[in-house]
Amino acid sequence: MITSNKKLFFLLLFFAESLFGDIDYKFTNTNITVAGDSSLQNENRSYIYNYNRARFYVNYVNEGYFGSAIGDAVNYHGDSYTDSNSFNYLKTFRSDTPFKTQTNFKDYGEGAAYAKLYRLYGGYEDAKNRVVIGLQNISMGVGRIWTPTNIFNPKNIYAIEPDETFGVSALSYVRHLNDTSHITLVAAQNREHDFKYAGQYKGFLNFADIAINVVNSNNTKMVGYEIEGNLANTGIELRSEAGYIRSNLLHLDNRNYEEELFQGILGAEYGFKNGVTLVVETLYSSKKFSYNEVLFNLNSDILSNLVYSNFYTGATLSYSFNLFLDASLLYIESFDDKNLRFVSPSINYILSESNSFTLGAQMQNGKNNCFFKWSLSF
């Protein structure tokens, strides 16, 4: 009887291991203290506040199957900010998904807090296929500063954390045709339960990686390309992406109309032997939009494409002093009447694999922000 129970125990243990696979847990905490001025044109005030994000990860892997759940607990402290129009503007942004991914803001004395589902997806991958379903990141474009063809997860280069983007409720599929090419298909659903479809063919040639991107939805259509490759044996990496976009927008008199525009980037990157890396990028847009036009279209598919100028030039300069200390500078120049210049220097110190500090600033149109960021993980 004891022997039979042992056999049953080890059999159950084997099946449990096969079913559950490897499950990893991780916790990170990001704390940012910001002192500066409002970024809104219609608000002239200064503030100081503290932003804290506790992020919980659960990752699952079992042979070709995988899954990930990421949740956030977010707190803003400092009523000079939470009572401002800037904070009310921030509270209007939600993920464009058929289900709510965050709670309402809970206001208290000198701050506000909420909880958010950042990512939740699962899938399967083998040598030829990768399929993912759930709240995920859909990546398109090759730009380092701008990605005009990214209609799904565009980043905000003017934010302290530009890569913090809302997840997309989607089914994505990648098929590797051979060692040098693949196709990607995406079907995503928005808050109105309408679908946005995308397709990409990407080939890896001797001189460059080239892709053709197509996006189609009830409100937006885009055809674009992306190309990235090295310039001979110089070590200079060149990249470009561009898209022709048609999208329904809201006019200032509340009329809907269809806007057509062409938007593209041309950039280069080079790493010097002394540890300096330089990235230069230019953005051209056939259309530019006013501040009020942008405010009227905060829910647009192409919000990140609604730029204030027809032409921008940007550069990032980074330098590693040693394994623990590095610095960077982001500079963006626009060439319209307002001359919207943006400058953001930062210096980062890595205390350990799980502990780092960043001191930075953002300067634009005479308004300055300084921030101190502390990241902790375990």
Short mmCIF file of N, CA, C and O in Angstrom, two decimals, residues 197-277:
data_model
loop_
_atom_site.label_atom_id
_atom_site.label_comp_id
_atom_site.label_asym_id
_atom_site.label_seq_id
_atom_site.Cartn_x
_atom_site.Cartn_y
_atom_site.Cartn_z
N TYR A 197 -6.71 45.74 -37.82
CA TYR A 197 -5.91 44.65 -38.37
C TYR A 197 -4.57 45.20 -38.89
O TYR A 197 -4.50 46.33 -39.35
N ALA A 198 -3.55 44.36 -38.79
CA ALA A 198 -2.24 44.75 -39.30
C ALA A 198 -1.54 43.55 -39.89
O ALA A 198 -1.75 42.40 -39.46
N GLY A 199 -0.70 43.81 -40.86
CA GLY A 199 0.12 42.78 -41.46
C GLY A 199 1.50 43.32 -41.76
O GLY A 199 1.65 44.51 -42.10
N GLN A 200 2.50 42.48 -41.61
CA GLN A 200 3.87 42.89 -41.91
C GLN A 200 4.62 41.75 -42.57
O GLN A 200 4.53 40.60 -42.13
N TYR A 201 5.34 42.08 -43.62
CA TYR A 201 6.29 41.14 -44.20
C TYR A 201 7.68 41.73 -43.99
O TYR A 201 7.94 42.88 -44.34
N LYS A 202 8.59 40.95 -43.40
CA LYS A 202 9.94 41.44 -43.13
C LYS A 202 10.96 40.46 -43.66
O LYS A 202 10.87 39.24 -43.42
N GLY A 203 11.92 40.99 -44.41
CA GLY A 203 12.99 40.18 -44.97
C GLY A 203 14.34 40.69 -44.53
O GLY A 203 14.57 41.90 -44.43
N PHE A 204 15.26 39.76 -44.24
CA PHE A 204 16.60 40.11 -43.80
C PHE A 204 17.56 39.87 -44.96
O PHE A 204 17.91 38.73 -45.26
N LEU A 205 17.94 40.95 -45.63
CA LEU A 205 18.81 40.88 -46.78
C LEU A 205 20.26 41.12 -46.36
O LEU A 205 20.55 41.47 -45.22
N ASN A 206 21.19 40.96 -47.30
CA ASN A 206 22.60 41.13 -46.98
C ASN A 206 22.93 42.56 -46.56
O ASN A 206 23.78 42.79 -45.70
N PHE A 207 22.26 43.52 -47.16
CA PHE A 207 22.59 44.92 -46.90
C PHE A 207 21.66 45.61 -45.92
O PHE A 207 21.99 46.66 -45.36
N ALA A 208 20.47 45.05 -45.70
CA ALA A 208 19.51 45.72 -44.81
C ALA A 208 18.36 44.78 -44.48
O ALA A 208 18.11 43.78 -45.17
N ASP A 209 17.64 45.13 -43.40
CA ASP A 209 16.38 44.48 -43.06
C ASP A 209 15.26 45.38 -43.56
O ASP A 209 15.22 46.57 -43.25
N ILE A 210 14.34 44.82 -44.34
CA ILE A 210 13.28 45.60 -44.98
C ILE A 210 11.93 45.01 -44.62
O ILE A 210 11.75 43.79 -44.61
N ALA A 211 10.96 45.88 -44.33
CA ALA A 211 9.62 45.42 -43.98
C ALA A 211 8.57 46.31 -44.64
O ALA A 211 8.80 47.51 -44.84
N ILE A 212 7.44 45.70 -44.97
CA ILE A 212 6.27 46.42 -45.45
C ILE A 212 5.16 46.25 -44.42
O ILE A 212 4.85 45.12 -44.00
N ASN A 213 4.56 47.36 -43.97
CA ASN A 213 3.53 47.34 -42.93
C ASN A 213 2.21 47.84 -43.48
O ASN A 213 2.17 48.82 -44.23
N VAL A 214 1.12 47.18 -43.09
CA VAL A 214 -0.23 47.59 -43.48
C VAL A 214 -1.11 47.56 -42.24
O VAL A 214 -1.08 46.58 -41.48
N VAL A 215 -1.90 48.62 -42.03
CA VAL A 215 -2.85 48.70 -40.92
C VAL A 215 -4.20 49.09 -41.47
O VAL A 215 -4.31 49.99 -42.33
N ASN A 216 -5.26 48.44 -41.00
CA ASN A 216 -6.61 48.75 -41.48
C ASN A 216 -7.61 48.65 -40.34
O ASN A 216 -7.62 47.66 -39.59
N SER A 217 -8.42 49.69 -40.17
CA SER A 217 -9.52 49.68 -39.21
C SER A 217 -10.62 50.57 -39.74
O SER A 217 -10.49 51.18 -40.82
N ASN A 218 -11.73 50.68 -38.99
CA ASN A 218 -12.83 51.55 -39.42
C ASN A 218 -12.40 53.01 -39.49
O ASN A 218 -12.93 53.78 -40.30
N ASN A 219 -11.44 53.41 -38.65
CA ASN A 219 -11.04 54.81 -38.58
C ASN A 219 -9.71 55.12 -39.26
O ASN A 219 -9.47 56.27 -39.62
N THR A 220 -8.86 54.12 -39.41
CA THR A 220 -7.50 54.40 -39.87
C THR A 220 -7.02 53.36 -40.87
O THR A 220 -7.28 52.16 -40.70
N LYS A 221 -6.31 53.86 -41.87
CA LYS A 221 -5.64 52.98 -42.83
C LYS A 221 -4.22 53.51 -43.04
O LYS A 221 -4.01 54.71 -43.15
N MET A 222 -3.26 52.58 -43.08
CA MET A 222 -1.87 52.98 -43.26
C MET A 222 -1.13 51.94 -44.09
O MET A 222 -1.33 50.73 -43.93
N VAL A 223 -0.29 52.44 -44.99
CA VAL A 223 0.65 51.60 -45.72
C VAL A 223 2.03 52.20 -45.49
O VAL A 223 2.23 53.41 -45.71
N GLY A 224 2.97 51.40 -45.03
CA GLY A 224 4.28 51.95 -44.70
C GLY A 224 5.40 50.96 -44.93
O GLY A 224 5.18 49.80 -45.30
N TYR A 225 6.60 51.43 -44.70
CA TYR A 225 7.78 50.59 -44.83
C TYR A 225 8.74 50.90 -43.68
O TYR A 225 8.65 51.93 -43.03
N GLU A 226 9.67 49.99 -43.46
CA GLU A 226 10.78 50.24 -42.55
C GLU A 226 12.02 49.54 -43.10
O GLU A 226 11.92 48.45 -43.68
N ILE A 227 13.17 50.18 -42.95
CA ILE A 227 14.42 49.64 -43.45
C ILE A 227 15.54 49.99 -42.48
O ILE A 227 15.57 51.11 -41.94
N GLU A 228 16.42 49.03 -42.23
CA GLU A 228 17.50 49.24 -41.27
C GLU A 228 18.70 48.41 -41.70
O GLU A 228 18.57 47.21 -42.00
N GLY A 229 19.86 49.04 -41.76
CA GLY A 229 21.05 48.30 -42.17
C GLY A 229 22.32 49.10 -41.92
O GLY A 229 22.28 50.29 -41.58
N ASN A 230 23.47 48.45 -42.08
CA ASN A 230 24.77 49.07 -41.87
C ASN A 230 25.29 49.69 -43.17
O ASN A 230 25.07 49.16 -44.26
N LEU A 231 25.97 50.82 -43.03
CA LEU A 231 26.56 51.50 -44.18
C LEU A 231 27.94 50.91 -44.43
O LEU A 231 28.92 51.27 -43.79
N ALA A 232 27.98 49.95 -45.39
CA ALA A 232 29.22 49.26 -45.75
C ALA A 232 29.88 48.73 -44.47
O ALA A 232 29.24 48.11 -43.64
N ASN A 233 31.18 49.01 -44.29
CA ASN A 233 31.91 48.55 -43.11
C ASN A 233 32.27 49.71 -42.18
O ASN A 233 33.23 49.62 -41.42
N THR A 234 31.47 50.77 -42.23
CA THR A 234 31.80 51.97 -41.45
C THR A 234 31.36 51.86 -40.00
O THR A 234 31.80 52.64 -39.16
N GLY A 235 30.46 50.93 -39.69
CA GLY A 235 29.92 50.85 -38.33
C GLY A 235 28.73 51.76 -38.12
O GLY A 235 28.14 51.78 -37.04
N ILE A 236 28.37 52.54 -39.14
CA ILE A 236 27.20 53.43 -39.05
C ILE A 236 25.95 52.64 -39.43
O ILE A 236 25.90 52.01 -40.47
N GLU A 237 24.97 52.69 -38.55
CA GLU A 237 23.70 52.02 -38.81
C GLU A 237 22.68 53.05 -39.30
O GLU A 237 22.41 54.04 -38.61
N LEU A 238 22.12 52.81 -40.48
CA LEU A 238 21.12 53.70 -41.05
C LEU A 238 19.74 53.07 -40.91
O LEU A 238 19.59 51.85 -40.98
N ARG A 239 18.74 53.92 -40.72
CA ARG A 239 17.37 53.42 -40.61
C ARG A 239 16.39 54.43 -41.15
O ARG A 239 16.63 55.65 -41.11
N SER A 240 15.28 53.93 -41.64
CA SER A 240 14.22 54.80 -42.12
C SER A 240 12.89 54.06 -42.02
O SER A 240 12.84 52.83 -42.16
N GLU A 241 11.85 54.80 -41.75
CA GLU A 241 10.49 54.25 -41.82
C GLU A 241 9.55 55.38 -42.19
O GLU A 241 9.81 56.56 -41.91
N ALA A 242 8.47 55.03 -42.86
CA ALA A 242 7.51 56.05 -43.29
C ALA A 242 6.17 55.38 -43.56
O ALA A 242 6.10 54.17 -43.82
N GLY A 243 5.12 56.18 -43.50
CA GLY A 243 3.79 55.65 -43.75
C GLY A 243 2.88 56.70 -44.36
O GLY A 243 2.98 57.89 -44.04
N TYR A 244 2.02 56.24 -45.25
CA TYR A 244 0.93 57.07 -45.77
C TYR A 244 -0.30 56.70 -44.97
O TYR A 244 -0.71 55.53 -44.90
N ILE A 245 -0.92 57.70 -44.31
CA ILE A 245 -1.97 57.45 -43.34
C ILE A 245 -3.24 58.21 -43.71
O ILE A 245 -3.19 59.39 -44.09
N ARG A 246 -4.36 57.52 -43.62
CA ARG A 246 -5.68 58.15 -43.71
C ARG A 246 -6.44 57.81 -42.44
O ARG A 246 -6.56 56.63 -42.09
N SER A 247 -6.96 58.82 -41.76
CA SER A 247 -7.63 58.57 -40.49
C SER A 247 -8.75 59.57 -40.27
O SER A 247 -8.67 60.73 -40.70
N ASN A 248 -9.81 59.13 -39.60
CA ASN A 248 -10.93 60.01 -39.26
C ASN A 248 -10.59 60.80 -38.00
O ASN A 248 -10.25 60.22 -36.96
N LEU A 249 -10.70 62.12 -38.09
CA LEU A 249 -10.42 63.01 -36.97
C LEU A 249 -11.64 63.86 -36.67
O LEU A 249 -12.59 63.94 -37.46
N LEU A 250 -11.57 64.54 -35.52
CA LEU A 250 -12.66 65.41 -35.10
C LEU A 250 -12.23 66.86 -35.29
O LEU A 250 -11.20 67.29 -34.77
N HIS A 251 -13.01 67.60 -36.05
CA HIS A 251 -12.73 69.02 -36.30
C HIS A 251 -13.11 69.84 -35.07
O HIS A 251 -13.85 69.38 -34.19
N LEU A 252 -12.58 71.08 -35.00
CA LEU A 252 -12.86 71.93 -33.85
C LEU A 252 -14.34 72.28 -33.70
O LEU A 252 -14.78 72.66 -32.61
N ASP A 253 -15.09 72.16 -34.79
CA ASP A 253 -16.54 72.40 -34.69
C ASP A 253 -17.32 71.10 -34.53
O ASP A 253 -18.53 71.05 -34.80
N ASN A 254 -16.60 70.04 -34.07
CA ASN A 254 -17.18 68.72 -33.78
C ASN A 254 -17.61 67.94 -35.02
O ASN A 254 -18.33 66.95 -34.91
N ARG A 255 -17.19 68.36 -36.20
CA ARG A 255 -17.45 67.58 -37.41
C ARG A 255 -16.35 66.55 -37.61
O ARG A 255 -15.18 66.82 -37.36
N ASN A 256 -16.75 65.37 -38.06
CA ASN A 256 -15.77 64.35 -38.42
C ASN A 256 -15.26 64.60 -39.83
O ASN A 256 -16.04 64.99 -40.71
N TYR A 257 -14.00 64.39 -40.04
CA TYR A 257 -13.44 64.52 -41.38
C TYR A 257 -12.28 63.55 -41.53
O TYR A 257 -11.73 63.06 -40.54
N GLU A 258 -11.93 63.23 -42.77
CA GLU A 258 -10.82 62.31 -43.02
C GLU A 258 -9.56 63.10 -43.35
O GLU A 258 -9.56 63.94 -44.24
N GLU A 259 -8.51 62.82 -42.59
CA GLU A 259 -7.22 63.48 -42.81
C GLU A 259 -6.26 62.51 -43.49
O GLU A 259 -6.23 61.32 -43.17
N GLU A 260 -5.50 63.03 -44.45
CA GLU A 260 -4.47 62.25 -45.12
C GLU A 260 -3.12 62.90 -44.85
O GLU A 260 -2.99 64.12 -44.93
N LEU A 261 -2.14 62.10 -44.53
CA LEU A 261 -0.80 62.64 -44.30
C LEU A 261 0.26 61.59 -44.59
O LEU A 261 0.00 60.37 -44.53
N PHE A 262 1.44 62.09 -44.89
CA PHE A 262 2.62 61.25 -45.04
C PHE A 262 3.58 61.63 -43.93
O PHE A 262 3.81 62.81 -43.66
N GLN A 263 4.13 60.62 -43.27
CA GLN A 263 5.05 60.89 -42.16
C GLN A 263 6.17 59.86 -42.19
O GLN A 263 5.91 58.66 -42.37
N GLY A 264 7.40 60.33 -42.04
CA GLY A 264 8.52 59.42 -42.10
C GLY A 264 9.74 59.94 -41.38
O GLY A 264 9.85 61.13 -41.07
N ILE A 265 10.67 59.04 -41.11
CA ILE A 265 11.92 59.39 -40.43
C ILE A 265 13.11 58.87 -41.21
O ILE A 265 13.01 57.90 -41.98
N LEU A 266 14.23 59.53 -41.01
CA LEU A 266 15.51 59.09 -41.54
C LEU A 266 16.52 59.27 -40.42
O LEU A 266 16.60 60.36 -39.83
N GLY A 267 17.28 58.22 -40.10
CA GLY A 267 18.17 58.30 -38.95
C GLY A 267 19.45 57.52 -39.13
O GLY A 267 19.58 56.69 -40.03
N ALA A 268 20.39 57.79 -38.24
CA ALA A 268 21.68 57.09 -38.25
C ALA A 268 22.15 56.94 -36.81
O ALA A 268 21.82 57.74 -35.93
N GLU A 269 22.95 55.89 -36.57
CA GLU A 269 23.48 55.62 -35.24
C GLU A 269 24.92 55.14 -35.38
O GLU A 269 25.26 54.34 -36.26
N TYR A 270 25.78 55.63 -34.48
CA TYR A 270 27.19 55.22 -34.51
C TYR A 270 27.74 55.15 -33.10
O TYR A 270 27.51 56.05 -32.29
N GLY A 271 28.42 54.05 -32.82
CA GLY A 271 29.06 53.89 -31.52
C GLY A 271 30.56 54.11 -31.62
O GLY A 271 31.25 53.37 -32.34
N PHE A 272 31.07 55.12 -30.94
CA PHE A 272 32.50 55.42 -30.96
C PHE A 272 33.26 54.49 -30.02
O PHE A 272 32.68 53.93 -29.07
N LYS A 273 34.55 54.38 -30.25
CA LYS A 273 35.37 53.46 -29.46
C LYS A 273 35.50 53.90 -28.00
O LYS A 273 35.77 53.10 -27.13
N ASN A 274 35.34 55.20 -27.75
CA ASN A 274 35.50 55.70 -26.38
C ASN A 274 34.24 55.52 -25.54
O ASN A 274 34.16 56.02 -24.42
N GLY A 275 33.23 54.82 -26.07
CA GLY A 275 32.01 54.56 -25.31
C GLY A 275 30.87 55.50 -25.58
O GLY A 275 29.80 55.38 -24.99
N VAL A 276 31.07 56.46 -26.49
CA VAL A 276 30.02 57.41 -26.85
C VAL A 276 29.17 56.83 -27.98
O VAL A 276 29.71 56.29 -28.95
N THR A 277 27.86 56.90 -27.83
CA THR A 277 26.93 56.48 -28.89
C THR A 277 26.09 57.68 -29.31
O THR A 277 25.49 58.36 -28.46
#
